[in-house]
Short mmCIF file of N, CA, C and O in Angstrom, two decimals:
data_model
loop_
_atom_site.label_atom_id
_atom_site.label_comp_id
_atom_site.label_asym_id
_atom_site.label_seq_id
_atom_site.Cartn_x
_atom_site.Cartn_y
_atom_site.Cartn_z
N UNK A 1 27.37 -50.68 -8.94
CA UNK A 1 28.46 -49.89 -8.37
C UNK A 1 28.85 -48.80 -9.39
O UNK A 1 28.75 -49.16 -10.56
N UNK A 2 29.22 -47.72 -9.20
CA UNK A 2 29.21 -46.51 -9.79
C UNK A 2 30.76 -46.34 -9.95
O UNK A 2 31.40 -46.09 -8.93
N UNK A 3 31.47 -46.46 -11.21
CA UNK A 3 32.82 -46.13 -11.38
C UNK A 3 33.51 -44.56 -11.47
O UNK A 3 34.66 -44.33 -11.85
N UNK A 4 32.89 -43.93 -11.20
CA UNK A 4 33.35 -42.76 -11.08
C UNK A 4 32.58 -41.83 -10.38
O UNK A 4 31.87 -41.20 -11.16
N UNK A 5 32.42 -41.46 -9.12
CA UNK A 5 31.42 -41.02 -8.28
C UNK A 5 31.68 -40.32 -8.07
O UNK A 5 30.75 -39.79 -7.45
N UNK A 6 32.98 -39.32 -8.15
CA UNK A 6 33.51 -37.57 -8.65
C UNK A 6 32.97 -37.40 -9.30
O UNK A 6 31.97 -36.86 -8.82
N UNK A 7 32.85 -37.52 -10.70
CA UNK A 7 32.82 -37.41 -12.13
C UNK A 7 31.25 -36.65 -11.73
O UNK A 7 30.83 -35.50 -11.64
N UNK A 8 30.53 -38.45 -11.54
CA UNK A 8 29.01 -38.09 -11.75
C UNK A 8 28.42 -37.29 -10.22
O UNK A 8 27.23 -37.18 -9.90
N UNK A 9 29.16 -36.98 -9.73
CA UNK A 9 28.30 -36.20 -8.40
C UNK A 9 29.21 -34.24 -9.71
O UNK A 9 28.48 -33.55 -10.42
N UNK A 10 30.07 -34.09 -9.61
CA UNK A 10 30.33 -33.36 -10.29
C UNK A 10 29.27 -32.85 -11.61
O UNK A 10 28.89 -31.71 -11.85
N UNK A 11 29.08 -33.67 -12.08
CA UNK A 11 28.11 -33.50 -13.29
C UNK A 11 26.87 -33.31 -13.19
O UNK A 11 26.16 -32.70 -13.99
N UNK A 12 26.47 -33.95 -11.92
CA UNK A 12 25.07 -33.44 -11.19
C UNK A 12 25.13 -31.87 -11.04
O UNK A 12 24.42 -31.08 -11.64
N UNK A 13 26.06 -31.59 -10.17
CA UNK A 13 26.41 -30.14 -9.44
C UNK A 13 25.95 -28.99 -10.83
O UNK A 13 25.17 -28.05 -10.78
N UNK A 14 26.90 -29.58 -12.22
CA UNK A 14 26.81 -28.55 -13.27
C UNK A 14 25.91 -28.24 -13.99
O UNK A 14 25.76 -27.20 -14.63
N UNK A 15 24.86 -29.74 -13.88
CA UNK A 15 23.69 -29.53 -14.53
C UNK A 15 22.62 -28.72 -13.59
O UNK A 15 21.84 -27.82 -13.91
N UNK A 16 22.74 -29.08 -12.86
CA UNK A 16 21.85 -28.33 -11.85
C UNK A 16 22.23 -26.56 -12.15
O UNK A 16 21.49 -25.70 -12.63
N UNK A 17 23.64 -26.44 -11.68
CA UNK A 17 23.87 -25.09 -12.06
C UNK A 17 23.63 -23.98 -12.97
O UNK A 17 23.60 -22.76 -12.81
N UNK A 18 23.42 -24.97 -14.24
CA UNK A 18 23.00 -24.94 -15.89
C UNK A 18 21.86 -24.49 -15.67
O UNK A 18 21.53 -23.50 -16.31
N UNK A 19 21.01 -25.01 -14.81
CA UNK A 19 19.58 -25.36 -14.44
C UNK A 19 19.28 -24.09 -13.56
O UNK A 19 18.10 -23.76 -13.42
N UNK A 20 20.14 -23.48 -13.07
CA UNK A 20 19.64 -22.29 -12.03
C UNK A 20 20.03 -20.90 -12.87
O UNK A 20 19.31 -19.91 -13.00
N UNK A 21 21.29 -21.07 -13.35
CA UNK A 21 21.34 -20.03 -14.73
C UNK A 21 20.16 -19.65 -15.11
O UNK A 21 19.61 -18.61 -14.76
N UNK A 22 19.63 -20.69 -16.02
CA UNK A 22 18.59 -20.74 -17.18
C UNK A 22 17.19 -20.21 -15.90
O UNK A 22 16.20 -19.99 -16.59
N UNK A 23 16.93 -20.03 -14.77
CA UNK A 23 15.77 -19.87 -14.31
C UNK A 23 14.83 -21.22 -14.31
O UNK A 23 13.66 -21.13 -13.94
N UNK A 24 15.29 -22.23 -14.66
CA UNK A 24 14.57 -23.09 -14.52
C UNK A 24 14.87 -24.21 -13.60
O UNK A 24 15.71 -25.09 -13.76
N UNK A 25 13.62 -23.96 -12.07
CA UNK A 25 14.46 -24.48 -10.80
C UNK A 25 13.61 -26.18 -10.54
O UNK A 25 13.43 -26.83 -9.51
N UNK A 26 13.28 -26.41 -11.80
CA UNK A 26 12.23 -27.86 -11.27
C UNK A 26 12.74 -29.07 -10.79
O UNK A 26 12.10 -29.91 -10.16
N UNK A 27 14.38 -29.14 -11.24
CA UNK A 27 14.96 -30.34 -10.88
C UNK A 27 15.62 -29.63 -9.37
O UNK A 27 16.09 -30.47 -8.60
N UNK A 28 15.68 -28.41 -8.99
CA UNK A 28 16.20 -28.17 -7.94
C UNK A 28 15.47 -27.55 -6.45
O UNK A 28 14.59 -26.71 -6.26
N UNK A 29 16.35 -28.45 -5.47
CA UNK A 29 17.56 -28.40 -5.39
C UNK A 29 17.79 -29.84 -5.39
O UNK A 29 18.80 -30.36 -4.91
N UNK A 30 16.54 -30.66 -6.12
CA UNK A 30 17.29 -32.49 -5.33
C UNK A 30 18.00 -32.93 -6.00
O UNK A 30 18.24 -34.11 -5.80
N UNK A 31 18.76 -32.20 -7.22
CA UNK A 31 19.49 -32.60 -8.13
C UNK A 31 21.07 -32.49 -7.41
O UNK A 31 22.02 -33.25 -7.63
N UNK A 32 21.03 -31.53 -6.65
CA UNK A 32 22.27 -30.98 -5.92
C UNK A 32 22.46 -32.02 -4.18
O UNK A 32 23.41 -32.28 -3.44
N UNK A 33 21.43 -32.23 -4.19
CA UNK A 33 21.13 -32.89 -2.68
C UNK A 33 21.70 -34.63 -2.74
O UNK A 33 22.29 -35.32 -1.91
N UNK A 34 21.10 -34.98 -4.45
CA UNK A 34 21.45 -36.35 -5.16
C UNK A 34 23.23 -36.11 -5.65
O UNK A 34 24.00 -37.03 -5.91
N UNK A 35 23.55 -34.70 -5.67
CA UNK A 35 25.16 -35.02 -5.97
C UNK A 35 25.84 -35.12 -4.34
O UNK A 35 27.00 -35.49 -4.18
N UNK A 36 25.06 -34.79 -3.36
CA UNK A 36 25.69 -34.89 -2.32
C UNK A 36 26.02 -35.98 -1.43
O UNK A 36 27.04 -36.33 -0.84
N UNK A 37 24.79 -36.40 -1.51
CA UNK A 37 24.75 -37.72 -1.44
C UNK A 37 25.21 -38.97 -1.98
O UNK A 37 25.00 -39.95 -1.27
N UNK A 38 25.93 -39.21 -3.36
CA UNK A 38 27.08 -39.51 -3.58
C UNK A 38 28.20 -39.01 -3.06
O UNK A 38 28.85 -39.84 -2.42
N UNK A 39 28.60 -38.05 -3.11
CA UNK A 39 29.63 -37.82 -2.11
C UNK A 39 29.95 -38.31 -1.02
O UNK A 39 31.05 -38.70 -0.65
N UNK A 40 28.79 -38.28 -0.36
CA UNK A 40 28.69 -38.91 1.13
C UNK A 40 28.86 -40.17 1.35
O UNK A 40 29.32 -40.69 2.37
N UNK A 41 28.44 -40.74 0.25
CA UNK A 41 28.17 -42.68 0.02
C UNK A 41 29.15 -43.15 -0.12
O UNK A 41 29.38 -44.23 0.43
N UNK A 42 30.19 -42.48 -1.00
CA UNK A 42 31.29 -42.75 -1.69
C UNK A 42 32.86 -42.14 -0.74
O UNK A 42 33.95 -42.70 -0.70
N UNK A 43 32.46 -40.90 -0.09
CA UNK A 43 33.72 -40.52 0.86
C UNK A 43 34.27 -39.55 -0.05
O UNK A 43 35.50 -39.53 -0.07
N UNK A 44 33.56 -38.58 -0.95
CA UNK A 44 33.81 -38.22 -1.80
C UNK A 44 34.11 -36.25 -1.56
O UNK A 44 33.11 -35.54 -1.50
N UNK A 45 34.91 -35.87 -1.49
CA UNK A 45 35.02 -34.43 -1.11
C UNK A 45 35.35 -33.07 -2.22
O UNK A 45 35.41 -31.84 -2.14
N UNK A 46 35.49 -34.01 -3.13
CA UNK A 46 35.89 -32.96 -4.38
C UNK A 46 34.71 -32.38 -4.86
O UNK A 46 33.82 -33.06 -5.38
N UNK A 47 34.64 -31.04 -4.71
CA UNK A 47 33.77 -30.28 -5.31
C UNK A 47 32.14 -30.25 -4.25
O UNK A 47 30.98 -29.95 -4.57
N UNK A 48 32.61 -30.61 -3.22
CA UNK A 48 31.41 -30.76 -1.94
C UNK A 48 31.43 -29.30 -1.54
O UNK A 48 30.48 -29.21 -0.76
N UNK A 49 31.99 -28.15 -1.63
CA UNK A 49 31.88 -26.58 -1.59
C UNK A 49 31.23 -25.84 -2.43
O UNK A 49 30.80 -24.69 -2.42
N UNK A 50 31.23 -26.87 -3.31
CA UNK A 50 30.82 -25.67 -4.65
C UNK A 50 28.87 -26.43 -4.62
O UNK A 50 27.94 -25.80 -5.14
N UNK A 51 28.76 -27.14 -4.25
CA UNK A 51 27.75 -27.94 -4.24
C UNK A 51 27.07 -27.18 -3.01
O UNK A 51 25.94 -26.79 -3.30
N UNK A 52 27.48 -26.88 -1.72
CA UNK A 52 26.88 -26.09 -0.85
C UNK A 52 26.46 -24.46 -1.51
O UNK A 52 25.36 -23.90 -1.53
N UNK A 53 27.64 -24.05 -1.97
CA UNK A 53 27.28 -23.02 -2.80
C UNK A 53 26.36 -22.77 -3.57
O UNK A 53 25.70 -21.76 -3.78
N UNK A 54 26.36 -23.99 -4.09
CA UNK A 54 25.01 -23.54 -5.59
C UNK A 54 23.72 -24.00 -4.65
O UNK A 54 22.65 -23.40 -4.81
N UNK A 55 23.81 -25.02 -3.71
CA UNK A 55 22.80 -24.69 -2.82
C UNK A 55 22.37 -23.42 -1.98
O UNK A 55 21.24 -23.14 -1.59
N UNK A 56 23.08 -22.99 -1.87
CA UNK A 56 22.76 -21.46 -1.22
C UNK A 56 22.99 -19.96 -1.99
O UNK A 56 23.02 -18.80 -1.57
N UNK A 57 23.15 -20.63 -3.45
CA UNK A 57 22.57 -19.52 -4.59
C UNK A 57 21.14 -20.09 -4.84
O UNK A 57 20.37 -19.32 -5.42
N UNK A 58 20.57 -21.49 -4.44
CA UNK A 58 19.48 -21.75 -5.20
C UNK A 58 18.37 -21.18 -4.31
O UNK A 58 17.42 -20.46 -4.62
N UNK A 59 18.87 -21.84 -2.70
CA UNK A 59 17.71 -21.06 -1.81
C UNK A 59 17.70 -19.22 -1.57
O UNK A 59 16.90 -18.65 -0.82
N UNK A 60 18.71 -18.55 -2.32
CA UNK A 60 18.61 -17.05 -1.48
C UNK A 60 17.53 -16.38 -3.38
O UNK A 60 16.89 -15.36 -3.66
N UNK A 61 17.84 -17.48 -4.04
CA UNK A 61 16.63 -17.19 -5.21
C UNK A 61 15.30 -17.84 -4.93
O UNK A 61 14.55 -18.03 -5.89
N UNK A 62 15.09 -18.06 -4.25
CA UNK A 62 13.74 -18.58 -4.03
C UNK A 62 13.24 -17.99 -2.72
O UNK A 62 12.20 -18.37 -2.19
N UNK A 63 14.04 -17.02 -2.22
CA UNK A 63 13.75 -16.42 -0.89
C UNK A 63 13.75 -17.26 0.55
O UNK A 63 12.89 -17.22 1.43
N UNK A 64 14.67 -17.83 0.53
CA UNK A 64 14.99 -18.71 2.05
C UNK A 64 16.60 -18.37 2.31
O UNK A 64 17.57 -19.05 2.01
N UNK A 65 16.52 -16.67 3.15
CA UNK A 65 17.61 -16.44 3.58
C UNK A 65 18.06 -17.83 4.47
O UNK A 65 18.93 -18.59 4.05
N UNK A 66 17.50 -18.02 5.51
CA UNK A 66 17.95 -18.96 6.49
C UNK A 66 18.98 -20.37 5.97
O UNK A 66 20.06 -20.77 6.42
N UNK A 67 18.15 -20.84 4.91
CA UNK A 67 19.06 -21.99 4.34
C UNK A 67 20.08 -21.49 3.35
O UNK A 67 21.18 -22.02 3.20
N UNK A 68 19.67 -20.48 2.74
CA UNK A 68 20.58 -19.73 2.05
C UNK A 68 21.99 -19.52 2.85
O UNK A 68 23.02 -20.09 2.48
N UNK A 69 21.95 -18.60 4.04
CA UNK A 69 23.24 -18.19 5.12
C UNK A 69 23.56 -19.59 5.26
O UNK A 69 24.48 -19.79 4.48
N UNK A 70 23.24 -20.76 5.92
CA UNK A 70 23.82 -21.91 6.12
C UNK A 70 24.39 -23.27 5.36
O UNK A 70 24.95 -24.32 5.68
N UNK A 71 23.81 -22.53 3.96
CA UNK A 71 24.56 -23.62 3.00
C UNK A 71 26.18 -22.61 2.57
O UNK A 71 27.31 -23.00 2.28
N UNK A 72 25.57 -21.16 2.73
CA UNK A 72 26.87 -20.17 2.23
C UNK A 72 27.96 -20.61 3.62
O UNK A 72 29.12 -20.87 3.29
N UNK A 73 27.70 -20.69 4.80
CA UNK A 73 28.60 -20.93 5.99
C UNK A 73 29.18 -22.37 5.83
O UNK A 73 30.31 -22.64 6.24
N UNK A 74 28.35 -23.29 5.22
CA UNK A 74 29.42 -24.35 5.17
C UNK A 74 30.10 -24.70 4.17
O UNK A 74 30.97 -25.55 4.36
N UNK A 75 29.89 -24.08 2.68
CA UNK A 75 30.48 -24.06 1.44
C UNK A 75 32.01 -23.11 2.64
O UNK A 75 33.01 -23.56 3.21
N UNK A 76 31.62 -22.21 2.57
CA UNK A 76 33.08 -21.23 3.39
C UNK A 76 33.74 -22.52 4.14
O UNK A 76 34.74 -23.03 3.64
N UNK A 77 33.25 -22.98 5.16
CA UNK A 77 34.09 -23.75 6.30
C UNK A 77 34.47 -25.00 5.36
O UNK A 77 35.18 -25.88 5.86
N UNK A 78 34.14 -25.10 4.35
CA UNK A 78 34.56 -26.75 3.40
C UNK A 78 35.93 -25.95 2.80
O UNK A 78 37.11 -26.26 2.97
N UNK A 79 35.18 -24.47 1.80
CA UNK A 79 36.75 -24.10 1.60
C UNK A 79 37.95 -23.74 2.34
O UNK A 79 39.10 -23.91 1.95
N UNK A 80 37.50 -23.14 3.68
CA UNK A 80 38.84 -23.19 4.54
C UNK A 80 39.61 -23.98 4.23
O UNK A 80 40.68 -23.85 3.64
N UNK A 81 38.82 -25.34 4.80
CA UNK A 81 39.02 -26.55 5.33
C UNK A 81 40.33 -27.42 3.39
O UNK A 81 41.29 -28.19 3.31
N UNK A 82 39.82 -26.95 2.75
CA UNK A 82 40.81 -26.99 1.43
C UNK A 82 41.29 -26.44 1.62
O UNK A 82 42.33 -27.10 1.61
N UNK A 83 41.67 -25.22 1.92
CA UNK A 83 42.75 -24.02 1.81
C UNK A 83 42.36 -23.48 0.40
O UNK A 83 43.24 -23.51 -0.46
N UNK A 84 41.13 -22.97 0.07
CA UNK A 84 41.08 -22.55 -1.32
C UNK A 84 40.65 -20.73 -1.16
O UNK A 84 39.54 -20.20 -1.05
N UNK A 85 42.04 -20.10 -1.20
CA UNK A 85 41.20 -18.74 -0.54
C UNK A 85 40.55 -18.31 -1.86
O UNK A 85 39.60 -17.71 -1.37
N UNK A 86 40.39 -18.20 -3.12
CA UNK A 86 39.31 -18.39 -4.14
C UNK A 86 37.70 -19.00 -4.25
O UNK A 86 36.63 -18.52 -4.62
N UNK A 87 38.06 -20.09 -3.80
CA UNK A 87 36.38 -20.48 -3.31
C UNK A 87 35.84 -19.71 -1.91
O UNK A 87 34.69 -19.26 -1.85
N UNK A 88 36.68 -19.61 -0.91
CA UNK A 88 36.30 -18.70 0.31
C UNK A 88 35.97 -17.50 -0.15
O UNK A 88 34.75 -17.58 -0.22
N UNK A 89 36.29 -16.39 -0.53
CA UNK A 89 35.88 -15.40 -1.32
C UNK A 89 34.54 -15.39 -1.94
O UNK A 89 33.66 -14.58 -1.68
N UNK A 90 34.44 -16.57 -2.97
CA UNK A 90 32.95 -16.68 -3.32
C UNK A 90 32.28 -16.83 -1.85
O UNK A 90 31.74 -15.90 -1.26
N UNK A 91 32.39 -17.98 -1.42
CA UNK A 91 31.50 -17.87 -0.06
C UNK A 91 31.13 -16.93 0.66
O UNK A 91 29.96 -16.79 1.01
N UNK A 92 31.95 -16.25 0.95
CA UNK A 92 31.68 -14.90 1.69
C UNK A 92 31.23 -14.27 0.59
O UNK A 92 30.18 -14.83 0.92
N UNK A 93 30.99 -13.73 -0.28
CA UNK A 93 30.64 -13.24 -1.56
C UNK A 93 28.58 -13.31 -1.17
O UNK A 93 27.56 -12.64 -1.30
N UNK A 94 28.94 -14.24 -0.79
CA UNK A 94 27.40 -15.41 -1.20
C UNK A 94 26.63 -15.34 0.27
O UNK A 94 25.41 -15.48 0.36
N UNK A 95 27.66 -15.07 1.63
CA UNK A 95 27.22 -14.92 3.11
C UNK A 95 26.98 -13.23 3.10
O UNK A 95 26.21 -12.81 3.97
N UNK A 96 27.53 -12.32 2.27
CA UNK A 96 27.22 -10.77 2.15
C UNK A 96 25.96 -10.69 1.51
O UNK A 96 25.39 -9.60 1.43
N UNK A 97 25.56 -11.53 1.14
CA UNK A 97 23.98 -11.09 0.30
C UNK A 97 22.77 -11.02 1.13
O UNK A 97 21.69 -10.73 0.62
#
């Protein structure tokens, strides 16, 4: 059983992110797919926007508009759905590309 399943789905998200910075995409995207999936296991919603996001910065760098627009559309509808007009902004930021 996993005592902190924010924490480590969170820490997935950053390494991965670390990981798309640097150009180096080998752990991705199942590194981001494995933080989601804690989330999901666990009922876990913190930071599940920013996780669509860096999913749909990882596919519009690898050239897959399609998954790209639909990870950017549901990172947006997660931030609505917080009320975070800061993360919405990125999203749309990320659905203009």
């Amino acid at each position: 059983m996993m005592e902190a399943p924010s924490v480590y789905a969170i820490l997935l998200d950053r390494l991965g992110k670390a990981n798309y910075d640097l150009k180096d995409y080998k752990l991705l995207p199942v590194i981001y797919f494995k933080a989601a999936r804690i989330r999901e296991e666990f009922n876990v919603s913190n930071g599940a926007n920013y996780n669509k996001l860096y999913l749909s910065e990882y596919y519009s760098a690898v050239n897959d508009s399609t998954k790209a627009k639909k990870f950017a559309h549901e990172a947006y509808e997660l931030s609505k759905n917080f009320r975070a007009p800061k993360d919405m902004l990125l999203c749309l930021n990320q659905l203009a590309k």
